[in-house]
Amino acid sequence: MVCTPAGGDKAAWIFRTLAPKSHFILTYSGKVVWITGASSGIGEALALAFAREGAILVLSARNAGRLDGVRAACEALGAQAIVYPLDLANNGEAERWVREVLDKTGRIDVLVNNAGRSQRARALETTRETDRELMEINFFGPVHLTKAVLPVMWEQGGGQIAVVTSIVGKFGFPLRSTYSAAKHGLHGFFESLQAELAGSPVRITIVVPGRVRTQVSVNAARGDGSAYGVMDAGQAQGIPAGVCARKIIRALKRGRKEILIGGRETWLVHIRRFVPALYRRIVQNVSPT
Ligand SMILES: NC(=O)c1ccc[n+]([C@@H]2O[C@H](COP(=O)([O-])OP(=O)(O)OC[C@H]3O[C@@H](n4cnc5c(N)ncnc54)[C@H](OP(=O)(O)O)[C@@H]3O)[C@@H](O)[C@H]2O)c1
């Protein structure tokens, strides 16, 4: 049974009951923030945005040379940063990665699972090897890294984990079958984790971008796994990565459970939910590139 107070206390009781239970973080100054996919696009922009906040950055991706450039840019903003190269396809090593990062930093306050690889190939043209690679990078990578980091955050008494999914984690889209499946999988996994961690000091934020102007289409996999190599017309019209990064940090500070970021393309999430027949007509006719 829920007891409500009488009279003047009622408004305060309603506010307390309805207000989000998350606490607001004012700054990431001095916090250890680990970003995957920090060598390019959204991850690079996030690294710079967290550097402006005074965070201590751990920058991960495969390309150590590019990561080094991002590290130098973070340091130029007055932040501390280290480079920790890794390939998410080898996610069986996630526990070792976490131990090695902890050896260097002593704690992990925030993990941003941002690295990912998109797809530009029809389902039937995508080889089994490419299907598996896309699942390893986009699904098992963030899942296993998160499972390796969670015990550390428990022991520390708290932390924050963000996962960057996609609007195609909310609906299917041509030329994205396996990528979309992996991103749908992230929603299932991280929503379940949010429920399991409710009331705990570890917070999970699911970030759902629409189109952001990055190299994501250029780096996307063709059916045989090779790089697509083309900047899609739609991609070129996406929001700047810096804008996306600022919105992600604001969502993290507010302890948001989920945030949709982008332009008009994000409407399709709502159309899919409320008018599915219209969604089907749109995705059958829209240009997928
Ligand atoms: N841009 C968009 O419109 C958009 C929309 C929805 C969702 N997203 C998601 O946003 C995230 C960031 O993408 P982006 O747009 O910034 O694209 P991006 O410019 O291509 O950056 C992708 C990042 O992921 C890293 N990465 C790729 N494969 C990796 C692997 N096997 N192991 C470790 N790191 C790997 C890349 O670094 P290395 O090559 O150095 O490894 C790079 O730093 C991805 O999860 C993507 O799915 C983007």
Short mmCIF file of C-alpha atoms and ligand atoms in Angstrom, two decimals:
data_model
loop_
_atom_site.label_atom_id
_atom_site.label_comp_id
_atom_site.label_asym_id
_atom_site.label_seq_id
_atom_site.Cartn_x
_atom_site.Cartn_y
_atom_site.Cartn_z
CA MET A 1 0.00 0.00 0.00
CA VAL A 2 1.25 3.50 -0.82
CA CYS A 3 0.55 6.21 1.79
CA THR A 4 0.15 9.79 0.61
CA PRO A 5 0.46 12.73 3.00
CA ALA A 6 -2.44 15.06 3.55
CA GLY A 7 -2.80 18.76 2.69
CA GLY A 8 0.18 20.98 1.81
CA ASP A 9 2.72 18.12 1.83
CA LYS A 10 0.94 16.50 -1.10
CA ALA A 11 2.67 18.53 -3.84
CA ALA A 12 6.10 17.76 -2.37
CA TRP A 13 5.19 14.07 -2.11
CA ILE A 14 4.06 13.97 -5.76
CA PHE A 15 7.28 15.70 -6.85
CA ARG A 16 9.44 13.28 -4.86
CA THR A 17 7.55 10.28 -6.20
CA LEU A 18 7.56 11.32 -9.85
CA ALA A 19 11.00 12.93 -10.00
CA PRO A 20 13.67 10.75 -11.60
CA LYS A 21 15.58 8.84 -8.93
CA SER A 22 18.90 9.48 -10.72
CA HIS A 23 21.26 11.98 -9.15
CA PHE A 24 22.60 14.78 -11.34
CA ILE A 25 26.35 14.86 -12.00
CA LEU A 26 27.66 18.40 -12.37
CA THR A 27 31.12 17.68 -13.72
CA TYR A 28 33.37 14.88 -14.91
CA SER A 29 36.47 16.69 -13.65
CA GLY A 30 38.95 14.12 -12.30
CA LYS A 31 36.74 11.15 -13.33
CA VAL A 32 38.24 8.30 -15.34
CA VAL A 33 36.26 8.04 -18.60
CA TRP A 34 36.97 5.11 -20.93
CA ILE A 35 35.74 5.60 -24.51
CA THR A 36 35.83 2.90 -27.20
CA GLY A 37 35.91 4.04 -30.81
CA ALA A 38 37.76 7.17 -29.69
CA SER A 39 39.90 7.35 -32.86
CA SER A 40 37.17 8.87 -35.05
CA GLY A 41 33.70 10.42 -35.30
CA ILE A 42 31.43 10.44 -32.25
CA GLY A 43 34.07 8.82 -29.99
CA GLU A 44 36.71 11.39 -30.90
CA ALA A 45 34.24 14.24 -30.35
CA LEU A 46 33.26 12.70 -27.00
CA ALA A 47 36.92 12.50 -25.95
CA LEU A 48 37.38 16.20 -26.67
CA ALA A 49 34.13 17.13 -24.91
CA PHE A 50 35.07 15.11 -21.80
CA ALA A 51 38.59 16.64 -21.95
CA ARG A 52 37.00 20.11 -21.73
CA GLU A 53 35.27 18.86 -18.55
CA GLY A 54 38.65 17.90 -17.06
CA ALA A 55 38.11 14.12 -17.25
CA ILE A 56 40.98 11.62 -17.26
CA LEU A 57 40.57 9.80 -20.55
CA VAL A 58 41.26 6.25 -21.65
CA LEU A 59 41.08 6.17 -25.45
CA SER A 60 40.48 2.84 -27.20
CA ALA A 61 40.08 1.65 -30.80
CA ARG A 62 42.34 -0.31 -33.17
CA ASN A 63 44.23 2.55 -34.84
CA ALA A 64 46.90 3.54 -32.28
CA GLY A 65 48.25 6.33 -34.48
CA ARG A 66 44.88 8.09 -34.71
CA LEU A 67 44.29 7.54 -30.98
CA ASP A 68 47.60 9.23 -30.29
CA GLY A 69 46.43 12.29 -32.24
CA VAL A 70 43.22 12.40 -30.16
CA ARG A 71 45.28 12.01 -26.96
CA ALA A 72 47.44 15.00 -27.97
CA ALA A 73 44.28 17.06 -28.71
CA CYS A 74 42.84 16.15 -25.26
CA GLU A 75 46.10 17.09 -23.55
CA ALA A 76 46.11 20.41 -25.42
CA LEU A 77 42.77 21.06 -23.69
CA GLY A 78 44.46 20.48 -20.32
CA ALA A 79 43.19 16.92 -19.74
CA GLN A 80 45.12 13.75 -18.95
CA ALA A 81 44.68 10.98 -21.49
CA ILE A 82 46.11 7.54 -22.19
CA VAL A 83 45.84 5.39 -25.28
CA TYR A 84 44.79 1.76 -24.87
CA PRO A 85 44.44 0.12 -28.31
CA LEU A 86 42.12 -2.86 -28.63
CA ASP A 87 40.11 -4.74 -31.25
CA LEU A 88 36.55 -5.42 -30.08
CA ALA A 89 36.43 -8.45 -32.36
CA ASN A 90 38.73 -10.05 -29.71
CA ASN A 91 36.24 -9.38 -26.91
CA GLY A 92 37.14 -12.65 -25.17
CA GLU A 93 40.02 -10.59 -23.78
CA ALA A 94 37.76 -8.00 -22.14
CA GLU A 95 38.72 -8.97 -18.58
CA ARG A 96 42.43 -8.57 -19.37
CA TRP A 97 41.72 -5.17 -20.97
CA VAL A 98 39.92 -4.03 -17.82
CA ARG A 99 42.76 -5.25 -15.55
CA GLU A 100 45.35 -3.45 -17.68
CA VAL A 101 43.38 -0.20 -17.77
CA LEU A 102 42.87 -0.41 -13.99
CA ASP A 103 46.63 -0.89 -13.51
CA LYS A 104 47.14 2.46 -15.26
CA THR A 105 44.22 4.47 -13.83
CA GLY A 106 43.27 2.86 -10.50
CA ARG A 107 39.53 3.22 -11.23
CA ILE A 108 36.96 3.41 -14.04
CA ASP A 109 34.14 5.90 -13.39
CA VAL A 110 32.56 5.95 -16.85
CA LEU A 111 32.62 3.46 -19.72
CA VAL A 112 31.29 4.66 -23.09
CA ASN A 113 30.71 1.69 -25.41
CA ASN A 114 30.81 3.69 -28.61
CA ALA A 115 32.91 1.72 -31.14
CA GLY A 116 30.95 0.15 -33.95
CA ARG A 117 30.91 -0.80 -37.61
CA SER A 118 27.93 -0.35 -39.92
CA GLN A 119 26.94 -2.36 -42.99
CA ARG A 120 26.10 -1.50 -46.60
CA ALA A 121 25.10 -4.82 -48.13
CA ARG A 122 21.96 -6.85 -48.65
CA ALA A 123 21.42 -9.75 -46.25
CA LEU A 124 21.93 -12.39 -48.94
CA GLU A 125 25.15 -10.75 -50.13
CA THR A 126 26.61 -10.64 -46.60
CA THR A 127 28.87 -13.61 -45.89
CA ARG A 128 28.66 -15.59 -42.65
CA GLU A 129 32.11 -14.29 -41.71
CA THR A 130 30.91 -10.69 -42.10
CA ASP A 131 27.72 -11.45 -40.12
CA ARG A 132 29.88 -12.79 -37.28
CA GLU A 133 32.35 -9.90 -37.42
CA LEU A 134 29.51 -7.36 -37.21
CA MET A 135 28.02 -9.20 -34.24
CA GLU A 136 31.38 -9.45 -32.45
CA ILE A 137 32.15 -5.74 -32.83
CA ASN A 138 28.68 -4.28 -32.38
CA PHE A 139 27.07 -6.70 -29.89
CA PHE A 140 29.48 -9.04 -28.07
CA GLY A 141 32.16 -6.33 -27.77
CA PRO A 142 30.09 -3.89 -25.68
CA VAL A 143 28.37 -6.73 -23.80
CA HIS A 144 31.58 -8.44 -22.68
CA LEU A 145 33.39 -5.19 -21.92
CA THR A 146 30.45 -4.06 -19.80
CA LYS A 147 30.36 -7.39 -17.92
CA ALA A 148 34.08 -7.05 -17.21
CA VAL A 149 33.76 -3.45 -15.98
CA LEU A 150 30.64 -3.87 -13.81
CA PRO A 151 32.35 -5.69 -10.88
CA VAL A 152 34.95 -2.89 -10.78
CA MET A 153 32.22 -0.26 -10.54
CA TRP A 154 30.43 -2.26 -7.82
CA GLU A 155 33.60 -2.40 -5.78
CA GLN A 156 34.24 1.33 -6.27
CA GLY A 157 30.69 2.11 -5.10
CA GLY A 158 29.33 3.30 -8.44
CA GLY A 159 29.84 4.30 -12.03
CA GLN A 160 28.18 5.04 -15.32
CA ILE A 161 28.00 3.00 -18.50
CA ALA A 162 26.79 4.35 -21.84
CA VAL A 163 26.14 2.30 -24.94
CA VAL A 164 25.80 3.87 -28.38
CA THR A 165 23.21 1.94 -30.39
CA SER A 166 21.38 3.41 -33.42
CA ILE A 167 17.92 4.25 -34.71
CA VAL A 168 18.29 0.99 -36.68
CA GLY A 169 18.36 -0.67 -33.26
CA LYS A 170 14.71 0.44 -33.10
CA PHE A 171 13.59 -0.60 -36.60
CA GLY A 172 14.92 -2.62 -39.53
CA PHE A 173 16.41 -0.84 -42.54
CA PRO A 174 17.68 -1.99 -45.96
CA LEU A 175 21.40 -2.86 -46.30
CA ARG A 176 21.76 -2.96 -42.49
CA SER A 177 20.35 -6.43 -41.59
CA THR A 178 23.15 -7.74 -39.32
CA TYR A 179 24.15 -4.30 -38.02
CA SER A 180 20.50 -3.60 -37.18
CA ALA A 181 20.19 -7.01 -35.48
CA ALA A 182 23.29 -6.29 -33.36
CA LYS A 183 21.96 -2.87 -32.34
CA HIS A 184 18.50 -4.35 -31.53
CA GLY A 185 20.39 -6.88 -29.39
CA LEU A 186 22.08 -4.07 -27.46
CA HIS A 187 18.66 -2.63 -26.58
CA GLY A 188 17.54 -5.99 -25.21
CA PHE A 189 20.72 -6.51 -23.23
CA PHE A 190 21.14 -3.01 -21.79
CA GLU A 191 17.43 -2.53 -20.98
CA SER A 192 17.54 -5.82 -19.07
CA LEU A 193 20.69 -4.64 -17.29
CA GLN A 194 18.99 -1.35 -16.38
CA ALA A 195 16.20 -3.35 -14.74
CA GLU A 196 18.67 -5.61 -12.90
CA LEU A 197 20.66 -2.60 -11.66
CA ALA A 198 17.66 -0.48 -10.63
CA GLY A 199 18.42 1.22 -7.32
CA SER A 200 22.12 0.39 -7.57
CA PRO A 201 24.85 3.04 -7.86
CA VAL A 202 25.69 1.94 -11.42
CA ARG A 203 23.74 3.84 -14.08
CA ILE A 204 23.22 2.80 -17.68
CA THR A 205 22.42 5.24 -20.50
CA ILE A 206 21.38 3.99 -23.94
CA VAL A 207 22.30 6.49 -26.68
CA VAL A 208 20.32 6.15 -29.91
CA PRO A 209 21.79 8.30 -32.70
CA GLY A 210 20.16 8.99 -36.04
CA ARG A 211 22.46 10.46 -38.67
CA VAL A 212 25.70 11.97 -37.42
CA ARG A 213 28.31 13.34 -39.88
CA THR A 214 31.18 10.84 -39.39
CA GLN A 215 33.06 8.20 -41.37
CA VAL A 216 30.51 5.53 -40.40
CA SER A 217 29.32 4.81 -43.97
CA VAL A 218 32.88 4.99 -45.34
CA ASN A 219 34.02 2.38 -42.77
CA ALA A 220 30.86 0.24 -43.12
CA ALA A 221 31.20 -3.40 -44.21
CA ARG A 222 30.29 -4.61 -47.67
CA GLY A 223 29.05 -8.20 -47.89
CA ASP A 224 32.60 -9.56 -48.09
CA GLY A 225 33.73 -7.47 -45.10
CA SER A 226 35.70 -4.91 -47.11
CA ALA A 227 35.12 -1.20 -46.45
CA TYR A 228 32.22 0.40 -48.36
CA GLY A 229 34.36 3.51 -48.83
CA VAL A 230 31.56 5.95 -49.69
CA MET A 231 30.25 8.94 -47.73
CA ASP A 232 26.48 8.43 -48.06
CA ALA A 233 24.47 11.48 -49.12
CA GLY A 234 22.26 11.06 -46.04
CA GLN A 235 25.29 10.72 -43.77
CA ALA A 236 26.82 13.93 -45.08
CA GLN A 237 23.66 15.76 -43.96
CA GLY A 238 23.81 14.39 -40.42
CA ILE A 239 24.33 16.51 -37.32
CA PRO A 240 27.96 17.33 -36.40
CA ALA A 241 29.69 14.81 -34.12
CA GLY A 242 30.48 17.59 -31.63
CA VAL A 243 26.76 18.35 -31.20
CA CYS A 244 26.06 14.65 -30.67
CA ALA A 245 28.87 14.42 -28.09
CA ARG A 246 27.55 17.39 -26.10
CA LYS A 247 24.05 15.86 -26.02
CA ILE A 248 25.47 12.54 -24.84
CA ILE A 249 27.35 14.20 -21.97
CA ARG A 250 24.24 16.17 -20.97
CA ALA A 251 22.22 12.93 -20.94
CA LEU A 252 24.87 11.23 -18.80
CA LYS A 253 24.92 14.12 -16.34
CA ARG A 254 21.16 13.84 -15.99
CA GLY A 255 21.30 10.07 -15.56
CA ARG A 256 18.99 9.57 -18.57
CA LYS A 257 18.01 5.98 -19.30
CA GLU A 258 17.78 6.53 -23.05
CA ILE A 259 18.30 9.40 -25.45
CA LEU A 260 17.46 9.77 -29.14
CA ILE A 261 19.81 12.16 -30.96
CA GLY A 262 19.65 13.41 -34.55
CA GLY A 263 17.43 15.21 -37.06
CA ARG A 264 14.18 14.40 -38.83
CA GLU A 265 15.26 10.78 -39.47
CA THR A 266 14.64 10.09 -35.77
CA TRP A 267 10.89 10.57 -36.40
CA LEU A 268 10.94 7.11 -37.99
CA VAL A 269 11.38 5.63 -34.51
CA HIS A 270 8.00 7.08 -33.49
CA ILE A 271 6.37 6.28 -36.85
CA ARG A 272 7.52 2.63 -36.52
CA ARG A 273 5.98 2.49 -33.05
CA PHE A 274 2.67 4.21 -33.67
CA VAL A 275 1.99 3.77 -37.44
CA PRO A 276 3.88 0.60 -38.45
CA ALA A 277 2.22 0.38 -41.89
CA LEU A 278 3.54 3.85 -42.77
CA TYR A 279 7.03 2.88 -41.53
CA ARG A 280 6.99 -0.14 -43.88
CA ARG A 281 6.01 2.02 -46.84
CA ILE A 282 8.80 4.50 -46.04
CA VAL A 283 11.63 1.95 -45.65
CA GLN A 284 10.63 0.18 -48.86
CA ASN A 285 10.92 3.42 -50.83
CA VAL A 286 13.61 5.48 -49.11
CA SER A 287 17.19 5.49 -50.41
CA PRO A 288 19.23 3.41 -47.92
CA THR A 289 22.46 5.34 -48.60
N1 LIG B 1 27.35 8.32 -37.47
C1 LIG B 1 26.10 7.91 -37.44
O1 LIG B 1 25.24 8.41 -38.21
C2 LIG B 1 25.68 6.86 -36.46
C3 LIG B 1 24.31 6.56 -36.37
C4 LIG B 1 23.89 5.60 -35.47
C5 LIG B 1 24.81 4.94 -34.68
N2 LIG B 1 26.14 5.22 -34.80
C6 LIG B 1 27.07 4.50 -33.94
O2 LIG B 1 27.97 5.42 -33.36
C7 LIG B 1 29.16 4.75 -33.00
C8 LIG B 1 30.35 5.57 -33.48
O3 LIG B 1 30.37 5.58 -34.90
P1 LIG B 1 30.85 6.85 -35.75
O4 LIG B 1 29.67 7.39 -36.43
O5 LIG B 1 31.68 7.74 -34.93
O6 LIG B 1 31.69 6.09 -36.89
P2 LIG B 1 33.26 6.07 -37.21
O7 LIG B 1 33.75 7.44 -37.50
O8 LIG B 1 33.40 5.02 -38.27
O9 LIG B 1 33.93 5.58 -35.86
C9 LIG B 1 33.86 4.23 -35.45
C10 LIG B 1 34.84 4.01 -34.31
O10 LIG B 1 34.77 2.64 -33.92
C11 LIG B 1 36.09 2.09 -33.92
N3 LIG B 1 36.06 0.68 -34.25
C12 LIG B 1 35.56 0.09 -35.37
N4 LIG B 1 35.78 -1.22 -35.33
C13 LIG B 1 36.43 -1.48 -34.16
C14 LIG B 1 36.95 -2.65 -33.57
N5 LIG B 1 36.86 -3.84 -34.17
N6 LIG B 1 37.53 -2.56 -32.36
C15 LIG B 1 37.67 -1.35 -31.74
N7 LIG B 1 37.20 -0.21 -32.27
C16 LIG B 1 36.60 -0.27 -33.46
C17 LIG B 1 36.85 2.89 -34.97
O11 LIG B 1 38.25 2.91 -34.72
P3 LIG B 1 39.36 2.00 -35.42
O12 LIG B 1 39.04 1.93 -36.86
O13 LIG B 1 40.63 2.76 -35.10
O14 LIG B 1 39.30 0.70 -34.73
C18 LIG B 1 36.28 4.28 -34.75
O15 LIG B 1 36.97 4.90 -33.69
C19 LIG B 1 29.06 3.35 -33.63
O16 LIG B 1 28.66 2.43 -32.65
C20 LIG B 1 27.97 3.51 -34.66
O17 LIG B 1 27.32 2.29 -34.91
C21 LIG B 1 26.59 6.17 -35.68
#
